[in-house]
GROMACS .gro file of C-alpha atoms in nm:
model
  175
    1UNK     CA    1   2.590  -5.815   1.822
    2UNK     CA    2   2.350  -5.520   1.813
    3UNK     CA    3   2.042  -5.547   1.598
    4UNK     CA    4   1.850  -5.238   1.492
    5UNK     CA    5   1.531  -5.203   1.298
    6UNK     CA    6   1.413  -4.916   1.086
    7UNK     CA    7   1.606  -4.665   0.881
    8UNK     CA    8   1.912  -4.489   1.010
    9UNK     CA    9   1.914  -4.115   0.998
   10UNK     CA   10   2.284  -4.051   1.004
   11UNK     CA   11   2.512  -3.933   1.279
   12UNK     CA   12   2.354  -3.803   1.596
   13UNK     CA   13   2.632  -3.555   1.667
   14UNK     CA   14   2.758  -3.258   1.471
   15UNK     CA   15   2.580  -3.011   1.247
   16UNK     CA   16   2.271  -3.112   1.054
   17UNK     CA   17   2.364  -3.082   0.684
   18UNK     CA   18   2.000  -3.018   0.589
   19UNK     CA   19   2.021  -2.679   0.765
   20UNK     CA   20   2.285  -2.572   0.517
   21UNK     CA   21   2.083  -2.693   0.221
   22UNK     CA   22   1.784  -2.488   0.343
   23UNK     CA   23   2.013  -2.188   0.400
   24UNK     CA   24   2.151  -2.218   0.046
   25UNK     CA   25   1.798  -2.248  -0.091
   26UNK     CA   26   1.696  -1.941   0.110
   27UNK     CA   27   1.975  -1.727  -0.031
   28UNK     CA   28   1.920  -1.860  -0.385
   29UNK     CA   29   1.546  -1.790  -0.385
   30UNK     CA   30   1.612  -1.453  -0.221
   31UNK     CA   31   1.852  -1.368  -0.499
   32UNK     CA   32   1.587  -1.458  -0.759
   33UNK     CA   33   1.355  -1.198  -0.605
   34UNK     CA   34   1.630  -0.937  -0.559
   35UNK     CA   35   1.758  -0.987  -0.912
   36UNK     CA   36   1.409  -0.942  -1.057
   37UNK     CA   37   1.381  -0.617  -0.858
   38UNK     CA   38   1.722  -0.486  -0.967
   39UNK     CA   39   1.680  -0.579  -1.334
   40UNK     CA   40   1.336  -0.417  -1.352
   41UNK     CA   41   1.461  -0.111  -1.163
   42UNK     CA   42   1.774  -0.047  -1.370
   43UNK     CA   43   1.709  -0.240  -1.693
   44UNK     CA   44   2.036  -0.428  -1.700
   45UNK     CA   45   1.931  -0.607  -2.017
   46UNK     CA   46   1.849  -0.953  -1.885
   47UNK     CA   47   1.469  -0.957  -1.863
   48UNK     CA   48   1.434  -0.578  -1.888
   49UNK     CA   49   1.603  -0.361  -2.149
   50UNK     CA   50   1.744  -0.028  -2.025
   51UNK     CA   51   1.480   0.171  -2.211
   52UNK     CA   52   1.204  -0.006  -2.013
   53UNK     CA   53   1.371   0.025  -1.672
   54UNK     CA   54   1.160   0.166  -1.392
   55UNK     CA   55   1.417   0.445  -1.335
   56UNK     CA   56   1.372   0.541  -1.702
   57UNK     CA   57   0.993   0.565  -1.673
   58UNK     CA   58   0.909   0.205  -1.766
   59UNK     CA   59   0.650   0.000  -1.585
   60UNK     CA   60   0.773  -0.321  -1.420
   61UNK     CA   61   0.427  -0.480  -1.447
   62UNK     CA   62   0.311  -0.383  -1.794
   63UNK     CA   63   0.500  -0.639  -2.002
   64UNK     CA   64   0.400  -0.944  -1.801
   65UNK     CA   65   0.043  -0.841  -1.725
   66UNK     CA   66  -0.040  -0.715  -2.076
   67UNK     CA   67   0.087  -1.051  -2.203
   68UNK     CA   68  -0.193  -1.227  -2.014
   69UNK     CA   69  -0.474  -1.080  -2.226
   70UNK     CA   70  -0.569  -1.417  -2.380
   71UNK     CA   71  -0.549  -1.602  -2.047
   72UNK     CA   72  -0.829  -1.701  -1.812
   73UNK     CA   73  -0.799  -1.391  -1.593
   74UNK     CA   74  -0.658  -1.169  -1.867
   75UNK     CA   75  -0.914  -0.892  -1.822
   76UNK     CA   76  -0.840  -0.862  -1.449
   77UNK     CA   77  -0.461  -0.869  -1.478
   78UNK     CA   78  -0.458  -0.655  -1.793
   79UNK     CA   79  -0.650  -0.384  -1.607
   80UNK     CA   80  -0.379  -0.380  -1.337
   81UNK     CA   81  -0.091  -0.349  -1.584
   82UNK     CA   82   0.107  -0.028  -1.557
   83UNK     CA   83  -0.088   0.128  -1.272
   84UNK     CA   84   0.148   0.316  -1.042
   85UNK     CA   85   0.017   0.155  -0.722
   86UNK     CA   86   0.059  -0.193  -0.875
   87UNK     CA   87   0.414  -0.111  -0.989
   88UNK     CA   88   0.505   0.019  -0.642
   89UNK     CA   89   0.348  -0.277  -0.463
   90UNK     CA   90   0.517  -0.526  -0.697
   91UNK     CA   91   0.861  -0.366  -0.673
   92UNK     CA   92   0.837  -0.320  -0.296
   93UNK     CA   93   0.736  -0.685  -0.269
   94UNK     CA   94   1.027  -0.807  -0.482
   95UNK     CA   95   1.280  -0.601  -0.285
   96UNK     CA   96   1.136  -0.681   0.058
   97UNK     CA   97   1.094  -1.053  -0.003
   98UNK     CA   98   1.438  -1.080  -0.160
   99UNK     CA   99   1.613  -0.886   0.118
  100UNK     CA  100   1.432  -1.079   0.392
  101UNK     CA  101   1.531  -1.412   0.240
  102UNK     CA  102   1.894  -1.321   0.176
  103UNK     CA  103   1.932  -1.183   0.529
  104UNK     CA  104   1.728  -1.459   0.692
  105UNK     CA  105   1.491  -1.222   0.872
  106UNK     CA  106   1.113  -1.195   0.861
  107UNK     CA  107   1.090  -1.540   0.707
  108UNK     CA  108   0.723  -1.590   0.792
  109UNK     CA  109   0.611  -1.268   0.629
  110UNK     CA  110   0.846  -1.322   0.334
  111UNK     CA  111   0.705  -1.671   0.281
  112UNK     CA  112   0.343  -1.553   0.293
  113UNK     CA  113   0.400  -1.242   0.081
  114UNK     CA  114   0.619  -1.429  -0.167
  115UNK     CA  115   0.370  -1.713  -0.186
  116UNK     CA  116   0.084  -1.472  -0.259
  117UNK     CA  117   0.287  -1.289  -0.524
  118UNK     CA  118   0.380  -1.618  -0.689
  119UNK     CA  119   0.023  -1.746  -0.671
  120UNK     CA  120  -0.101  -1.431  -0.846
  121UNK     CA  121   0.164  -1.466  -1.115
  122UNK     CA  122   0.064  -1.832  -1.159
  123UNK     CA  123  -0.305  -1.734  -1.189
  124UNK     CA  124  -0.218  -1.469  -1.448
  125UNK     CA  125  -0.074  -1.740  -1.673
  126UNK     CA  126  -0.370  -1.981  -1.656
  127UNK     CA  127  -0.424  -2.201  -1.845
  128UNK     CA  128  -0.065  -2.317  -1.841
  129UNK     CA  129   0.082  -2.435  -2.169
  130UNK     CA  130   0.335  -2.689  -2.038
  131UNK     CA  131   0.150  -2.860  -1.751
  132UNK     CA  132  -0.213  -2.882  -1.636
  133UNK     CA  133  -0.148  -2.693  -1.308
  134UNK     CA  134   0.214  -2.707  -1.189
  135UNK     CA  135   0.485  -2.459  -1.281
  136UNK     CA  136   0.780  -2.283  -1.118
  137UNK     CA  137   0.557  -2.034  -0.937
  138UNK     CA  138   0.393  -2.311  -0.734
  139UNK     CA  139   0.728  -2.485  -0.674
  140UNK     CA  140   0.882  -2.160  -0.545
  141UNK     CA  141   0.579  -2.101  -0.319
  142UNK     CA  142   0.622  -2.449  -0.170
  143UNK     CA  143   0.993  -2.385  -0.116
  144UNK     CA  144   0.913  -2.054   0.057
  145UNK     CA  145   0.680  -2.237   0.298
  146UNK     CA  146   0.953  -2.493   0.365
  147UNK     CA  147   1.209  -2.220   0.431
  148UNK     CA  148   0.987  -2.055   0.691
  149UNK     CA  149   0.889  -2.383   0.856
  150UNK     CA  150   1.250  -2.508   0.867
  151UNK     CA  151   1.374  -2.188   1.031
  152UNK     CA  152   1.615  -2.141   0.742
  153UNK     CA  153   1.700  -1.787   0.850
  154UNK     CA  154   1.882  -1.918   1.156
  155UNK     CA  155   2.160  -2.085   0.957
  156UNK     CA  156   2.401  -1.851   0.779
  157UNK     CA  157   2.152  -1.570   0.834
  158UNK     CA  158   2.042  -1.315   1.089
  159UNK     CA  159   1.733  -1.509   1.197
  160UNK     CA  160   1.840  -1.577   1.556
  161UNK     CA  161   1.947  -1.216   1.613
  162UNK     CA  162   1.625  -1.091   1.452
  163UNK     CA  163   1.409  -1.324   1.665
  164UNK     CA  164   1.575  -1.192   1.983
  165UNK     CA  165   1.479  -0.829   1.918
  166UNK     CA  166   1.206  -0.682   2.141
  167UNK     CA  167   0.988  -0.612   1.838
  168UNK     CA  168   0.991  -0.973   1.718
  169UNK     CA  169   0.950  -1.110   2.070
  170UNK     CA  170   0.642  -0.891   2.106
  171UNK     CA  171   0.510  -0.979   1.758
  172UNK     CA  172   0.630  -1.335   1.677
  173UNK     CA  173   0.463  -1.322   1.335
  174UNK     CA  174   0.764  -1.111   1.232
  175UNK     CA  175   1.004  -1.403   1.287
   0.00000   0.00000   0.00000
C-alpha cells in the first residue's frame, strides 16, 4: 500500500488544463478592449451611438471623462476630455492592447499598458459608489498581470512564434 501526504495536483501527463483557461481569459479580455475600440470608432449603438462615433467626429473620451466632474480627480480628467491627443492615445491603446491579447503577442507590454489604462479609469471614478476601492478595472488589471506571467499567449496564440523573432529575442520586454 502506498501512502502519500499533501494535496494531489492531478495527472502528471498530458496538457495542463489551466493553460487553456488562461488562453480563454486572454482572448475574452482582448475582445473587451477590441470591442470598446470598435464601438467607439463606428458607434454601433452599444455604448456609443452612431452620431457620437469617432468616425463621425465624436470624441471617444469626452463622455466618460466629462462624467467624472464631481469625482476626486474630476478637474484633472475633465481637462483631458475631448483633446485630440487623448482621443488618439486612448483609441490606439484600446486597439493595440486588444489585438495583442487576442493574438497572444506582446503580452508584457499589453499587460502594463492595459493595467495603466485601467488604473487611470479607476482613478477617474474615485470615490467608487459600490465598493470602497475594488471594481472591475482593478480586477481586469490583475487578470492582465496573470496573463503575462502565465505566458498565456503561448497557448492558442502566436506567443511562441512571436518570442522566436529576432526583434523579440533582442528585446525580451516585447514578449
